[in-house]
Coordinates of C-alpha atoms in Angstrom, one line a residue:
M1 CA -18.2 27.3 16.7
A2 CA -14.9 29.0 16.1
F3 CA -11.6 27.6 17.2
S4 CA -9.9 28.9 20.3
G5 CA -7.4 31.7 19.5
A6 CA -4.7 29.5 21.2
L7 CA -5.1 26.8 18.6
T8 CA -3.2 27.1 15.3
L9 CA -3.4 25.0 12.1
S10 CA -0.3 25.3 10.0
D11 CA 1.0 23.9 6.7
L12 CA -2.5 23.2 5.5
N13 CA -3.8 23.6 2.0
D14 CA -6.6 22.6 -0.2
F15 CA -5.3 19.2 -1.1
I16 CA -6.7 16.0 0.3
S17 CA -4.1 13.9 1.9
P18 CA -3.6 10.5 0.3
S19 CA -3.8 8.9 3.7
Q20 CA -7.4 9.9 3.9
A21 CA -8.5 10.0 0.3
C22 CA -6.9 7.0 -1.3
I23 CA -9.7 5.1 -3.0
K24 CA -8.0 1.8 -4.2
P25 CA -10.2 -1.1 -3.3
V26 CA -8.7 -4.0 -1.4
E27 CA -9.9 -7.4 -2.3
V28 CA -10.5 -9.6 0.7
A29 CA -10.7 -13.4 0.1
K30 CA -13.3 -14.9 2.3
T31 CA -12.6 -18.5 3.2
S32 CA -15.8 -19.2 5.1
E33 CA -19.1 -17.6 5.9
T34 CA -18.0 -17.0 9.5
Q35 CA -15.0 -14.7 10.0
G36 CA -12.7 -14.8 12.9
A37 CA -11.2 -11.9 14.9
I38 CA -8.3 -9.7 14.0
K39 CA -5.2 -9.6 16.2
V40 CA -2.4 -7.0 16.2
D41 CA 1.0 -8.0 17.6
N42 CA 3.7 -5.8 19.1
S43 CA 5.3 -5.2 15.7
G44 CA 2.0 -3.8 14.2
S45 CA 1.4 -6.9 12.0
Y46 CA -2.2 -8.0 11.6
Y47 CA -3.4 -11.6 12.0
E48 CA -6.8 -13.2 11.3
V49 CA -7.7 -15.5 14.1
S50 CA -10.1 -18.3 13.2
Q51 CA -12.7 -19.7 15.6
D52 CA -10.4 -22.7 16.3
G53 CA -7.5 -20.4 17.2
L54 CA -5.5 -20.6 14.0
E55 CA -3.6 -17.4 13.2
T56 CA -3.1 -16.3 9.6
K57 CA -0.9 -13.2 8.9
L58 CA -2.7 -10.7 6.7
E59 CA -0.8 -9.1 3.8
T60 CA -0.4 -5.4 3.9
A61 CA -2.4 -3.5 1.3
T62 CA -0.1 -1.8 -1.1
I63 CA -0.8 1.2 -3.4
S64 CA 1.4 1.2 -6.5
L65 CA 2.4 4.3 -8.4
N66 CA 0.1 3.1 -11.2
D67 CA -2.8 3.2 -8.8
C68 CA -1.9 6.7 -7.6
L69 CA -1.5 8.2 -11.1
A70 CA -5.2 8.1 -12.0
C71 CA -6.6 8.3 -8.5
S72 CA -8.7 11.3 -7.5
G73 CA -7.3 11.4 -4.0
C74 CA -4.8 14.2 -4.8
I75 CA -7.2 16.5 -6.5
T76 CA -8.2 19.6 -4.5
S77 CA -11.4 19.6 -2.6
A78 CA -12.8 22.3 -4.9
E79 CA -12.0 20.0 -7.9
S80 CA -13.7 17.0 -6.1
V81 CA -16.9 19.0 -5.8
L82 CA -16.9 19.8 -9.5
V83 CA -16.2 16.1 -10.4
T84 CA -19.1 14.8 -8.2
L85 CA -21.4 17.1 -10.1
Q86 CA -20.7 15.2 -13.3
S87 CA -22.9 12.1 -13.4
Q88 CA -25.9 10.6 -15.2
E89 CA -28.0 12.2 -12.5
E90 CA -27.1 15.6 -13.7
L91 CA -28.1 14.6 -17.3
Y92 CA -31.4 13.3 -16.0
N93 CA -32.0 16.6 -14.2
I94 CA -31.4 18.6 -17.4
L95 CA -33.7 16.4 -19.4
Q96 CA -36.4 16.7 -16.7
Q97 CA -35.9 20.5 -16.7
N98 CA -36.4 20.5 -20.5
K99 CA -39.6 18.5 -20.1
V100 CA -41.1 20.9 -17.6
A101 CA -40.0 23.9 -19.8
I102 CA -41.9 22.4 -22.7
E103 CA -45.0 21.6 -20.6
T104 CA -45.1 25.1 -19.1
N105 CA -44.1 26.8 -22.4
D106 CA -41.2 28.4 -20.6
R107 CA -38.3 28.3 -23.2
S108 CA -36.0 30.4 -21.0
T109 CA -35.0 27.3 -19.0
H110 CA -34.8 24.9 -22.0
R111 CA -31.4 23.8 -23.1
T112 CA -30.3 21.9 -26.2
V113 CA -28.7 18.7 -25.1
V114 CA -25.8 17.3 -27.1
V115 CA -24.0 14.0 -26.4
S116 CA -20.5 13.3 -27.9
I117 CA -19.3 9.7 -27.7
S118 CA -15.7 8.5 -27.8
P119 CA -14.6 5.7 -30.1
Q120 CA -13.1 3.9 -27.1
T121 CA -16.5 3.7 -25.6
R122 CA -17.9 2.3 -28.8
A123 CA -15.3 -0.4 -28.8
S124 CA -16.0 -1.3 -25.2
F125 CA -19.7 -1.8 -25.8
A126 CA -19.0 -3.6 -29.1
A127 CA -16.7 -6.1 -27.4
K128 CA -19.1 -6.8 -24.5
Y129 CA -22.3 -7.1 -26.5
N130 CA -20.8 -8.7 -29.6
L131 CA -21.8 -5.8 -31.9
T132 CA -20.0 -3.8 -34.5
P133 CA -18.9 -0.3 -33.7
L134 CA -21.4 1.1 -36.1
Q135 CA -24.2 -0.9 -34.5
V136 CA -23.1 0.5 -31.1
A137 CA -23.1 4.0 -32.4
R138 CA -26.6 3.7 -33.8
K139 CA -27.9 1.9 -30.7
L140 CA -26.5 4.6 -28.4
T141 CA -28.0 7.2 -30.6
W142 CA -31.4 5.5 -30.2
F143 CA -30.9 5.2 -26.4
F144 CA -30.0 8.9 -25.9
K145 CA -32.6 10.2 -28.3
N146 CA -35.3 8.3 -26.4
L147 CA -34.2 10.0 -23.2
G148 CA -34.7 13.4 -24.8
V149 CA -31.2 14.2 -26.1
H150 CA -31.3 16.4 -29.2
M151 CA -28.0 15.6 -31.0
V152 CA -25.5 12.7 -30.8
F153 CA -22.0 13.2 -32.2
D154 CA -18.8 11.3 -32.3
T155 CA -15.4 12.6 -31.0
S156 CA -13.6 10.8 -33.8
F157 CA -14.4 14.1 -35.7
S158 CA -12.8 16.3 -33.1
R159 CA -9.9 13.9 -32.9
D160 CA -9.1 14.7 -36.6
L161 CA -8.8 18.3 -35.6
A162 CA -6.7 17.4 -32.6
L163 CA -4.3 15.3 -34.8
L164 CA -4.0 18.1 -37.4
E165 CA -3.2 20.7 -34.8
T166 CA -0.8 18.4 -33.0
G167 CA 1.0 17.7 -36.2
R168 CA 1.3 21.4 -37.1
E169 CA 2.4 22.2 -33.6
F170 CA 5.2 19.6 -33.7
V171 CA 6.5 20.7 -37.1
S172 CA 6.6 24.3 -35.8
R173 CA 8.4 23.4 -32.7
Y174 CA 10.9 21.2 -34.6
R175 CA 11.8 24.0 -37.0
K176 CA 12.2 26.5 -34.2
A177 CA 14.3 24.0 -32.2
V178 CA 16.6 23.6 -35.2
A179 CA 16.8 27.4 -35.7
K180 CA 17.8 27.9 -32.1
G181 CA 20.3 25.1 -32.0
V182 CA 18.3 22.9 -29.6
I183 CA 18.5 20.1 -32.0
K184 CA 20.3 19.4 -35.3
T185 CA 18.7 18.1 -38.5
P186 CA 20.6 14.9 -39.7
N187 CA 22.3 15.4 -43.0
L188 CA 20.2 14.0 -45.8
D189 CA 23.2 12.6 -47.5
G190 CA 23.5 10.1 -44.7
S191 CA 26.6 11.6 -43.0
A192 CA 26.5 12.2 -39.3
P193 CA 25.3 15.6 -38.1
E194 CA 27.1 17.9 -35.7
S195 CA 26.5 17.0 -32.0
T196 CA 23.0 17.8 -30.9
T197 CA 22.4 20.0 -27.9
A198 CA 19.8 18.2 -25.8
A199 CA 16.8 20.2 -24.8
G200 CA 17.7 19.9 -21.1
D201 CA 21.2 21.2 -21.7
M202 CA 20.6 24.0 -24.2
E203 CA 21.9 27.5 -23.8
L204 CA 19.7 30.6 -24.1
D205 CA 19.9 32.3 -27.5
T206 CA 21.9 35.5 -27.8
P207 CA 20.5 38.6 -29.5
Q208 CA 22.9 38.0 -32.3
E209 CA 21.6 34.6 -33.1
V210 CA 17.9 35.2 -32.9
A211 CA 16.0 38.5 -33.2
P212 CA 14.3 39.4 -29.9
K213 CA 10.7 38.5 -29.7
P214 CA 8.1 37.8 -27.0
R215 CA 8.6 34.5 -25.4
K216 CA 6.2 32.0 -24.3
R217 CA 6.3 30.1 -20.9
I218 CA 9.9 29.7 -19.7
V219 CA 11.1 27.5 -16.9
R220 CA 14.6 28.3 -15.5
R221 CA 16.7 26.1 -13.3
G222 CA 17.6 27.4 -9.8
A223 CA 19.6 25.7 -7.0
A224 CA 17.0 23.0 -6.4
S225 CA 17.9 19.6 -7.8
D226 CA 14.3 18.8 -8.7
E227 CA 14.2 21.4 -11.4
P228 CA 15.2 21.1 -15.1
A229 CA 18.7 21.4 -16.4
A230 CA 18.3 24.8 -18.1
A231 CA 15.8 27.4 -19.3
V232 CA 13.2 25.9 -21.5
E233 CA 11.0 27.8 -24.0
T234 CA 7.8 26.2 -25.0
E235 CA 7.9 27.1 -28.6
S236 CA 11.1 25.1 -29.2
A237 CA 11.0 22.6 -26.3
M238 CA 11.9 19.0 -27.3
P239 CA 10.7 16.4 -26.9
M240 CA 7.1 17.5 -27.4
L241 CA 4.8 15.4 -25.2
A242 CA 1.2 14.6 -26.1
S243 CA -1.5 16.3 -24.1
A244 CA -4.7 14.2 -24.6
C245 CA -4.4 12.2 -21.3
P246 CA -5.8 14.2 -18.4
G247 CA -4.3 11.8 -15.8
W248 CA -0.8 12.6 -17.2
I249 CA -1.5 16.4 -17.3
C250 CA -2.8 16.4 -13.7
Y251 CA 0.3 14.5 -12.6
A252 CA 2.7 16.8 -14.4
E253 CA 1.0 20.0 -13.1
K254 CA 1.0 18.9 -9.5
T255 CA 4.3 17.1 -9.3
H256 CA 6.7 18.1 -12.1
G257 CA 5.9 21.7 -13.1
Y258 CA 9.1 21.9 -15.1
M259 CA 7.7 19.4 -17.6
L260 CA 4.9 21.8 -18.7
P261 CA 6.8 23.6 -21.5
Y262 CA 7.3 20.3 -23.2
I263 CA 3.6 19.4 -23.3
S264 CA 1.7 20.0 -26.5
E265 CA -0.7 22.9 -26.2
T266 CA -3.3 21.4 -28.5
K267 CA -6.5 20.6 -26.7
S268 CA -7.7 17.0 -26.3
P269 CA -10.4 15.7 -28.7
Q270 CA -12.9 16.0 -25.8
Q271 CA -12.2 19.7 -25.3
I272 CA -12.0 20.5 -29.0
M273 CA -15.4 18.9 -29.3
G274 CA -16.5 21.2 -26.5
S275 CA -15.3 24.2 -28.5
L276 CA -17.1 22.9 -31.6
V277 CA -20.4 22.3 -29.8
K278 CA -20.6 25.4 -27.7
N279 CA -19.2 27.8 -30.3
H280 CA -19.6 26.6 -33.8
F281 CA -22.7 24.5 -33.5
G282 CA -24.3 27.1 -31.2
S283 CA -23.7 29.9 -33.7
L284 CA -25.1 27.9 -36.6
H285 CA -28.3 27.3 -34.6
G286 CA -28.6 30.7 -33.0
L287 CA -27.8 29.4 -29.5
T288 CA -25.5 30.9 -26.9
P289 CA -23.1 28.5 -25.1
N290 CA -25.2 28.6 -22.0
Q291 CA -28.2 27.4 -24.0
I292 CA -26.5 24.2 -24.8
Y293 CA -25.8 21.3 -22.4
H294 CA -22.9 19.2 -23.7
V295 CA -22.2 15.7 -22.4
C296 CA -19.2 13.6 -23.4
V297 CA -19.1 9.8 -23.0
M298 CA -15.5 8.8 -22.2
P299 CA -13.4 5.8 -21.2
C300 CA -11.8 7.7 -18.3
Y301 CA -12.9 9.2 -15.0
D302 CA -10.1 11.8 -15.2
K303 CA -11.9 13.3 -18.2
K304 CA -14.4 14.7 -15.6
L305 CA -11.5 16.6 -14.1
E306 CA -10.3 17.8 -17.4
A307 CA -13.8 19.2 -18.2
S308 CA -13.8 21.0 -14.9
R309 CA -10.6 23.0 -15.6
S310 CA -11.0 26.7 -15.4
D311 CA -9.3 27.0 -18.8
F312 CA -12.4 25.6 -20.4
Y313 CA -14.9 27.8 -18.6
S314 CA -16.6 30.9 -20.1
D315 CA -17.0 33.8 -17.6
L316 CA -19.1 35.6 -20.1
Y317 CA -21.7 32.8 -20.4
Q318 CA -21.1 31.1 -17.1
T319 CA -20.7 27.7 -18.7
R320 CA -18.1 25.1 -19.5
D321 CA -17.2 23.7 -22.9
V322 CA -18.1 20.3 -21.6
D323 CA -20.8 20.4 -19.0
C324 CA -20.8 16.8 -18.0
V325 CA -18.6 13.7 -18.5
I326 CA -20.0 10.2 -18.0
T327 CA -18.0 7.1 -18.4
S328 CA -18.8 3.9 -20.4
T329 CA -19.7 2.1 -17.1
E330 CA -22.1 4.9 -16.1
V331 CA -23.9 4.7 -19.5
E332 CA -24.3 1.0 -18.9
K333 CA -25.7 1.7 -15.5
M334 CA -28.2 4.1 -17.2
F335 CA -29.5 1.1 -19.2
G336 CA -30.6 -0.6 -16.1
E337 CA -32.1 2.6 -14.6
Q338 CA -34.2 2.8 -17.8
G339 CA -35.3 -0.9 -17.5
L340 CA -33.1 -2.0 -20.3
T341 CA -30.6 -4.9 -19.9
D342 CA -29.5 -6.3 -23.3
M343 CA -28.0 -3.7 -25.6
S344 CA -28.4 -6.1 -28.5
A345 CA -32.1 -5.7 -28.3
F346 CA -32.0 -1.8 -28.6
G347 CA -33.4 -0.1 -31.6
E348 CA -31.1 1.9 -33.9
R349 CA -31.1 5.4 -35.2
D350 CA -28.9 7.2 -37.7
M351 CA -26.2 9.3 -36.2
D352 CA -26.5 13.0 -36.6
L353 CA -24.4 14.3 -39.5
G354 CA -22.2 17.3 -39.1
Y355 CA -19.7 16.5 -36.4
N356 CA -19.6 12.8 -37.0
S357 CA -17.0 10.6 -38.6
V358 CA -19.7 8.8 -40.5
I359 CA -20.3 8.8 -44.3
K360 CA -22.4 7.0 -46.8
D361 CA -21.0 3.7 -47.9
P362 CA -19.0 4.6 -51.1
S363 CA -19.9 1.2 -52.6
T364 CA -23.6 1.4 -52.1
G365 CA -24.2 5.1 -51.4
Q366 CA -26.8 4.1 -48.8
D367 CA -25.5 2.5 -45.5
Q368 CA -23.5 4.5 -43.1
V369 CA -19.8 3.7 -42.5
L370 CA -17.6 4.9 -39.7
V371 CA -14.4 6.6 -40.7
G372 CA -11.5 7.7 -38.5
A373 CA -7.7 8.1 -38.3
A374 CA -5.6 5.0 -38.3
G375 CA -3.4 4.3 -35.3
N376 CA -3.6 2.9 -31.8
A377 CA -6.6 3.0 -29.6
S378 CA -5.4 6.0 -27.6
G379 CA -6.0 8.2 -30.6
G380 CA -3.1 7.5 -32.9
F381 CA -1.2 10.7 -32.0
L382 CA 2.3 9.0 -32.5
E383 CA 1.3 7.4 -35.8
Y384 CA -0.2 10.6 -37.3
V385 CA 2.5 13.1 -36.1
M386 CA 5.2 10.8 -37.4
Q387 CA 3.5 10.5 -40.8
Y388 CA 2.8 14.3 -40.9
A389 CA 6.3 15.3 -39.8
A390 CA 8.0 12.9 -42.3
R391 CA 6.1 14.5 -45.1
E392 CA 6.3 18.2 -44.0
L393 CA 9.9 18.2 -42.7
F394 CA 11.7 15.7 -45.1
G395 CA 9.3 15.2 -48.0
I396 CA 8.9 11.5 -47.2
D397 CA 5.5 10.0 -48.1
G398 CA 4.1 6.5 -47.5
V399 CA 5.1 6.3 -43.8
D400 CA 2.8 3.9 -41.9
V401 CA 3.6 3.1 -38.3
D402 CA 1.0 0.4 -37.9
Q403 CA 2.4 -1.5 -40.8
A404 CA 6.0 -0.5 -40.0
L405 CA 6.4 1.0 -43.5
G406 CA 9.3 3.5 -43.7
V407 CA 9.9 3.3 -40.0
E408 CA 11.5 1.0 -37.5
V409 CA 9.1 0.0 -34.7
K410 CA 10.3 -1.8 -31.6
T411 CA 9.1 -2.5 -28.1
V412 CA 11.5 -1.4 -25.3
R413 CA 11.6 -2.8 -21.8
N414 CA 7.9 -3.7 -21.7
A415 CA 4.8 -3.8 -23.8
D416 CA 3.8 -0.3 -22.8
F417 CA 6.9 1.4 -24.1
K418 CA 7.4 1.6 -27.9
E419 CA 10.0 3.4 -30.0
V420 CA 9.4 4.4 -33.6
T421 CA 12.4 5.7 -35.7
L422 CA 12.2 7.4 -39.1
E423 CA 15.4 6.6 -41.1
L424 CA 16.7 8.1 -44.2
P425 CA 15.5 6.0 -47.2
G426 CA 18.3 4.0 -48.7
Q427 CA 20.7 4.8 -45.9
P428 CA 20.4 2.0 -43.3
G429 CA 22.4 2.7 -40.2
A430 CA 22.5 6.5 -40.8
E431 CA 21.5 9.0 -38.1
P432 CA 17.7 8.7 -37.7
L433 CA 15.7 11.7 -38.9
L434 CA 13.0 11.4 -36.2
K435 CA 12.7 9.3 -33.1
F436 CA 9.3 9.0 -31.4
A437 CA 8.1 6.9 -28.4
A438 CA 4.9 5.9 -26.7
A439 CA 5.1 5.7 -22.9
Y440 CA 2.0 4.2 -21.2
G441 CA 1.7 3.6 -17.4
F442 CA 3.3 5.3 -14.5
R443 CA 6.6 3.3 -14.5
N444 CA 7.3 4.4 -18.1
I445 CA 6.2 8.0 -17.5
Q446 CA 8.6 8.2 -14.5
N447 CA 11.5 7.0 -16.7
L448 CA 10.5 9.6 -19.4
V449 CA 10.3 12.4 -16.9
R450 CA 13.7 11.6 -15.5
K451 CA 15.3 11.6 -18.9
V452 CA 13.7 14.9 -20.0
K453 CA 14.7 16.6 -16.7
T454 CA 18.4 15.6 -17.1
G455 CA 18.4 16.4 -20.8
K456 CA 19.0 12.8 -21.8
S457 CA 15.8 12.1 -23.7
P458 CA 16.6 10.9 -27.3
Y459 CA 13.1 11.5 -28.5
H460 CA 11.4 14.3 -30.6
F461 CA 7.8 13.3 -29.7
V462 CA 6.3 11.1 -27.0
E463 CA 2.7 9.9 -26.8
V464 CA 2.1 9.8 -23.0
M465 CA -0.9 7.9 -21.4
A466 CA -1.5 7.2 -17.7
C467 CA -3.2 3.9 -18.1
P468 CA -1.3 0.7 -19.1
S469 CA -2.4 -0.2 -22.6
G470 CA -3.7 3.4 -23.1
C471 CA -7.2 4.7 -23.4
I472 CA -8.8 1.4 -24.5
N473 CA -8.1 0.3 -20.9
G474 CA -9.3 3.4 -19.2
G475 CA -10.8 3.2 -15.7
G476 CA -14.3 4.0 -17.0
Q477 CA -14.4 1.2 -19.5
L478 CA -16.8 -1.8 -19.2
K479 CA -15.2 -4.6 -17.3
Q480 CA -14.6 -8.0 -18.8
D481 CA -16.3 -11.2 -17.8
T482 CA -14.3 -12.8 -15.0
S483 CA -13.6 -15.8 -17.2
I484 CA -11.6 -13.7 -19.6
P485 CA -8.1 -12.6 -18.7
L486 CA -7.6 -8.8 -18.7
K487 CA -4.9 -9.1 -21.4
D488 CA -7.2 -11.0 -23.7
W489 CA -10.1 -8.6 -23.0
I490 CA -7.9 -5.6 -23.9
I491 CA -7.0 -7.3 -27.2
Q492 CA -10.7 -7.9 -28.0
V493 CA -11.6 -4.2 -27.3
D494 CA -8.7 -3.0 -29.4
E495 CA -9.8 -5.2 -32.3
Q496 CA -13.3 -3.7 -32.0
Y497 CA -11.8 -0.2 -32.0
R498 CA -10.3 -0.9 -35.4
N499 CA -13.1 -3.2 -36.7
G500 CA -15.5 -1.8 -39.2
V501 CA -13.9 1.7 -39.2
M502 CA -12.6 3.0 -42.6
A503 CA -9.2 4.6 -42.2
R504 CA -9.0 8.2 -43.4
K505 CA -6.3 10.8 -42.9
P506 CA -7.5 13.8 -41.0
E507 CA -6.5 16.1 -43.8
D508 CA -8.8 14.1 -46.1
N509 CA -11.9 15.1 -44.0
P510 CA -13.5 17.7 -46.2
A511 CA -15.4 19.3 -43.3
L512 CA -12.1 20.3 -41.5
A513 CA -11.0 22.7 -44.3
Q514 CA -14.4 24.3 -44.2
L515 CA -14.2 24.7 -40.4
Y516 CA -10.8 26.4 -40.6
R517 CA -12.0 28.7 -43.3
E518 CA -15.5 29.6 -42.1
W519 CA -15.2 29.2 -38.3
L520 CA -11.6 29.9 -37.4
G521 CA -10.7 32.3 -40.3
G522 CA -7.6 30.2 -41.1
V523 CA -5.0 27.9 -39.6
D524 CA -2.8 30.1 -37.5
T525 CA -5.3 32.8 -36.6
P526 CA -5.8 34.0 -33.0
K527 CA -9.3 32.4 -33.0
A528 CA -7.8 29.1 -34.1
K529 CA -5.4 29.2 -31.2
E530 CA -8.2 30.3 -28.8
Q531 CA -10.5 27.4 -29.8
L532 CA -7.9 24.6 -30.4
R533 CA -5.0 25.4 -28.0
T534 CA -4.7 25.6 -24.2
G535 CA -2.1 26.1 -21.5
Y536 CA -1.0 24.4 -18.3
H537 CA -0.3 25.6 -14.7
A538 CA 2.1 24.3 -12.2
V539 CA 0.3 23.6 -8.9
E540 CA 2.2 23.9 -5.7
Q541 CA 1.2 21.5 -3.0
N542 CA 2.4 20.4 0.4
L543 CA 0.6 17.3 1.4
V544 CA 0.6 16.7 5.1
N545 CA -1.0 14.0 7.2
P546 CA -4.0 15.6 9.0
L547 CA -3.5 13.1 11.8
A548 CA -0.1 14.6 12.5
V549 CA -1.3 18.2 12.8
K550 CA -0.3 19.6 16.2
W551 CA -2.8 21.6 18.1

């Protein structure tokens, strides 16, 4: 039934109000089997009244900024529908559809099912079931193949591509920022450089300084105080901020649009894997993208939202690069649904070669060994970009952030904020060549955003992650036993992330050079940018409390 013409709804949009949609659970401690009544006094305070009349004031449930950052309550209703379509039930439906297609000999509805597993998921299962990461990879391959999945890959492979592209993008930005006067390169003789113009305070280039050319996204300050300090051009914006965390990207797009030029345009490992599977893998096997159903197993629920972005949807084939994201906890739930309880008792199968970071053991030539980039459990972006930039920009080799070789590493303010500084060899106390940071958790992100907006950020690159402790502590990871403190559990999972994985630089992965040459036609080609880069979009919102709408 339509509304009366006299009634008007104003200031409404597609966003769900936090007052209705906040999903943070509140733990209620039960002191007895029988609960008393709830009383509300004149001030609005709540009291629990026991059966003997004793009143106990109830604490107000609070929602911290950390809780809000990765909460789905502020996604649009359209996005929420897309996210709910991504579950193990959808995977079951596709597998059942394939079974029927084979039984009826109707290949038109059959789809090749590919599952890509994140290294953080491997680590989570390894810690819980006391297995090695390689055992987990082989057991998950066995599990998914028994369900009817055709291929099982590992996103450590696509992470190599993401790291290489991020390193190249940073070096390109740095050089352009120097050419435009946004930053100054410290003198290699150890003397102090001229004063550096911060990214937030820079002036636009004049035609005499730089030849006119098409510009990428520019954000220009107006009268509003919530906008950046000056015009910012993506190709030379500093600091460059990592883009692998969808919680951070969602937050930036919907609350701080002026931050978008600073964010790396390199796709996340998940979405690069989507490009590989739907385009390269498909072409090798004579399949169109819509004939492949691609599932990613991730440590984070926000990865579902990332997969649903319109940027990663093909209008031509009516399909997404990643059709479905299921989390580590959802995979464990699938075990129970299949009548399996103890992962240690699973069988094992060799992982599929091709897009896997797995090689034959160089010492025996037989057993499989996992390989991957060194660095922290959020992907090692800071570590790799620092190493890559030191070599490409200053000719400095041997940098190792994990071992603090060639760099100074220190924790600032809290365990989730780290600074890494590259100094000129043999010149202690000289102006640093590069200054990077890792900012995890909402409090640190807020401080970073504030400094970038005011032009006071001292960093060249920042690895940004929404979750405290990073991806290894993602909301979709397996939960620890209640007897284990969370801090100790994160340490255990982090150790498993690194355990049994042979460190290898992305550029030493022989398959990547072949991919660039045969699939992308080179490093900086239009196709390479189409498949490996993306863009971001400021989203305007005006959240209102639906309960306050006047009729």
